[in-house]
Structures are given as C-alpha cells and as structure tokens.
Amino acid sequence: AQTVTQSQPEMSVQEAETVTLSCTYDTSESDYYLFWYKQPPSRQMILVIRQEAYKQQNATENRFSVNFQKAAKSFSLKISDSQLGDAAMYFCAYLGNQFYFGTGTSLTVIP
Amino acid sequence: KAGVTQTPRYLIKTRGQQVTLSCSPISGHRSVSWYQQTPGQGLQFLFEYFSETQRNKGNFPGRFSGRQFSNSRSEMNVSTLELGDSALYLCASSSNTGRSIDYGYTFGSGTRLTVV
C-alpha cells in the first residue's frame, strides 16, 4: 500500500516570511497525483495545490508552490509571504486508485 | 456554484445503534468518496462511488456501507456503532471519470459523529 509521511507535526512562521512543509511518499505506481490540502478549524478540506506525477514542472498557485522530486518521492509545499489566514492543518495526499493522506502539519502564523 | 453538502453537521449516537450520513455533491459531479478522520488514525479512505457503483473500498469492516443514488447524492451507513467509530466523517465529490482529474476533489465540512 502507498504511504504518505509528513515528518513535521507542527511548524510556525512569522507573518510575511516563507515556510516549507515536507512530505514524502512511497509508491510503485508511475501514474498518480499529489495534493496539499488545508484544513482550518471549520473542518472543510480546502485544496491548496495539486501536481500530476507525469508533469516535471512544479505546480504554483499564487503564494503556494511545490518542489516535486519524483525520483526521491518528495513533495514539499512552500508558502511565501505567509498570512494569518494560512494558519491551519496541512495534509499531503497521494491519489492513485484512492486517496492516502499524511498525518498533517499544524501551521501557526505569528503576527 | 454550491459546494459539497454534508448532513447532519453533528450527531450523537449510542453504542449499538446505527447511523446514516448524507452527502450531496457539487452539481455535475458523479464521484463521491468518504473518509474517516480521527486523532489516532488520521484520514482514512472508506469507499468511493461513481454513477451508483462502488468503485473502490478501503480497509473497514462490513459495518460500514454506502450507496449512491441516481442524482449522485450518497449516503453512508454505520451499523452496530462502537465507541471507536467516533470521528469526523468527510465526503468529497469529483467529476473524474477515471484516473484523470478534471477539477480535483472538493470536500464537504463533515459530520462529527460521537458514539456514547
């Protein structure tokens, strides 16, 4: 079975600074997708960014970007110019025939 | 465009009872998947339905079941509730018709089930 590992249970960042959240995964599949989801206290999982495994170019969505290293099975999320609203639990997710989620990283943004 | 709607938001049940949770997907989405989120086990995939057919199933006991209706709305049922079934149950909808993704998966706000 596929596994997703987030080794940072908690992270903090100063407002306006940059933070990187780590994620590694294990799979034998060649065709899959990777996601970062954000879960604020409202509980809803909000899509932050996604990456198709066959694309070599790293995905970018405004202040959010990923560093996708397929050979190393690494998929880190960089948040630039951090804002107070970025504070949440962040989940890395792998999608093959089903979703596998990491255990999450709780991000605190310090004013 | 309305999002994914899950009802009820909160539910308290007694051990041994059964419960039914509902998920209404985004209009036009034909895939609905269900997840259990607990502090101990994290987010775990329960099952996925596409066009009224169960397409995939996670590693949960048979007490957990689901179905999807012709309008793509889905229900999840848990019978003979156990204390360990207390969790946040999330559903997600997608328009995907296979391994490709059109718009990704959109999640609802979940149903918080407490078993006492």
Coordinates of C-alpha atoms in Angstrom, one line a residue, chain B residues 13-72:
Chain B
K13 CA -25.5 8.1 18.9
T14 CA -25.5 5.3 21.5
R15 CA -23.2 2.3 21.1
G16 CA -25.1 -0.5 19.2
Q17 CA -27.2 1.9 17.2
Q18 CA -26.9 2.6 13.5
V19 CA -26.4 5.9 11.7
T20 CA -26.9 7.2 8.2
L21 CA -24.9 10.2 7.0
S22 CA -25.7 12.1 3.8
C23 CA -23.5 13.8 1.2
S24 CA -24.7 15.9 -1.7
P25 CA -22.0 16.5 -4.3
I26 CA -21.4 19.5 -6.4
S27 CA -23.8 19.6 -9.3
G28 CA -22.5 17.6 -12.2
H29 CA -20.0 15.6 -10.1
R30 CA -20.6 11.9 -10.4
S31 CA -18.0 10.6 -7.9
V32 CA -18.4 10.7 -4.2
S33 CA -15.9 9.3 -1.7
W34 CA -16.0 9.0 2.0
Y35 CA -13.3 9.4 4.6
Q36 CA -13.0 8.9 8.4
Q37 CA -10.8 11.3 10.3
T38 CA -9.7 10.5 13.9
P39 CA -6.9 11.9 16.0
G40 CA -5.3 8.5 16.3
Q41 CA -5.6 7.1 12.7
G42 CA -5.8 10.4 10.8
L43 CA -7.6 10.5 7.5
Q44 CA -8.6 7.1 6.1
F45 CA -10.4 6.3 2.9
L46 CA -13.7 4.4 3.3
F47 CA -15.1 4.0 -0.2
E48 CA -15.9 5.7 -3.4
Y49 CA -19.0 5.6 -5.6
F50 CA -19.2 6.6 -9.2
S51 CA -22.5 6.5 -11.1
E52 CA -24.2 4.5 -8.4
T53 CA -21.5 1.8 -8.3
Q54 CA -18.9 1.3 -5.6
R55 CA -15.6 1.8 -7.4
N56 CA -13.2 1.3 -4.6
K57 CA -13.3 0.4 -0.9
G58 CA -10.9 1.0 1.9
N59 CA -10.0 -1.4 4.8
F60 CA -13.0 -1.0 7.0
P61 CA -15.3 -3.7 8.5
G62 CA -18.6 -4.6 6.8
R63 CA -20.5 -2.4 9.4
F64 CA -19.5 0.5 7.2
S65 CA -21.5 0.6 4.0
G66 CA -22.7 3.2 1.5
R67 CA -24.7 3.8 -1.6
Q68 CA -25.2 6.4 -4.3
F69 CA -28.4 7.5 -5.8
S70 CA -29.1 8.4 -9.4
N71 CA -28.8 12.1 -8.6
S72 CA -25.3 11.3 -7.3

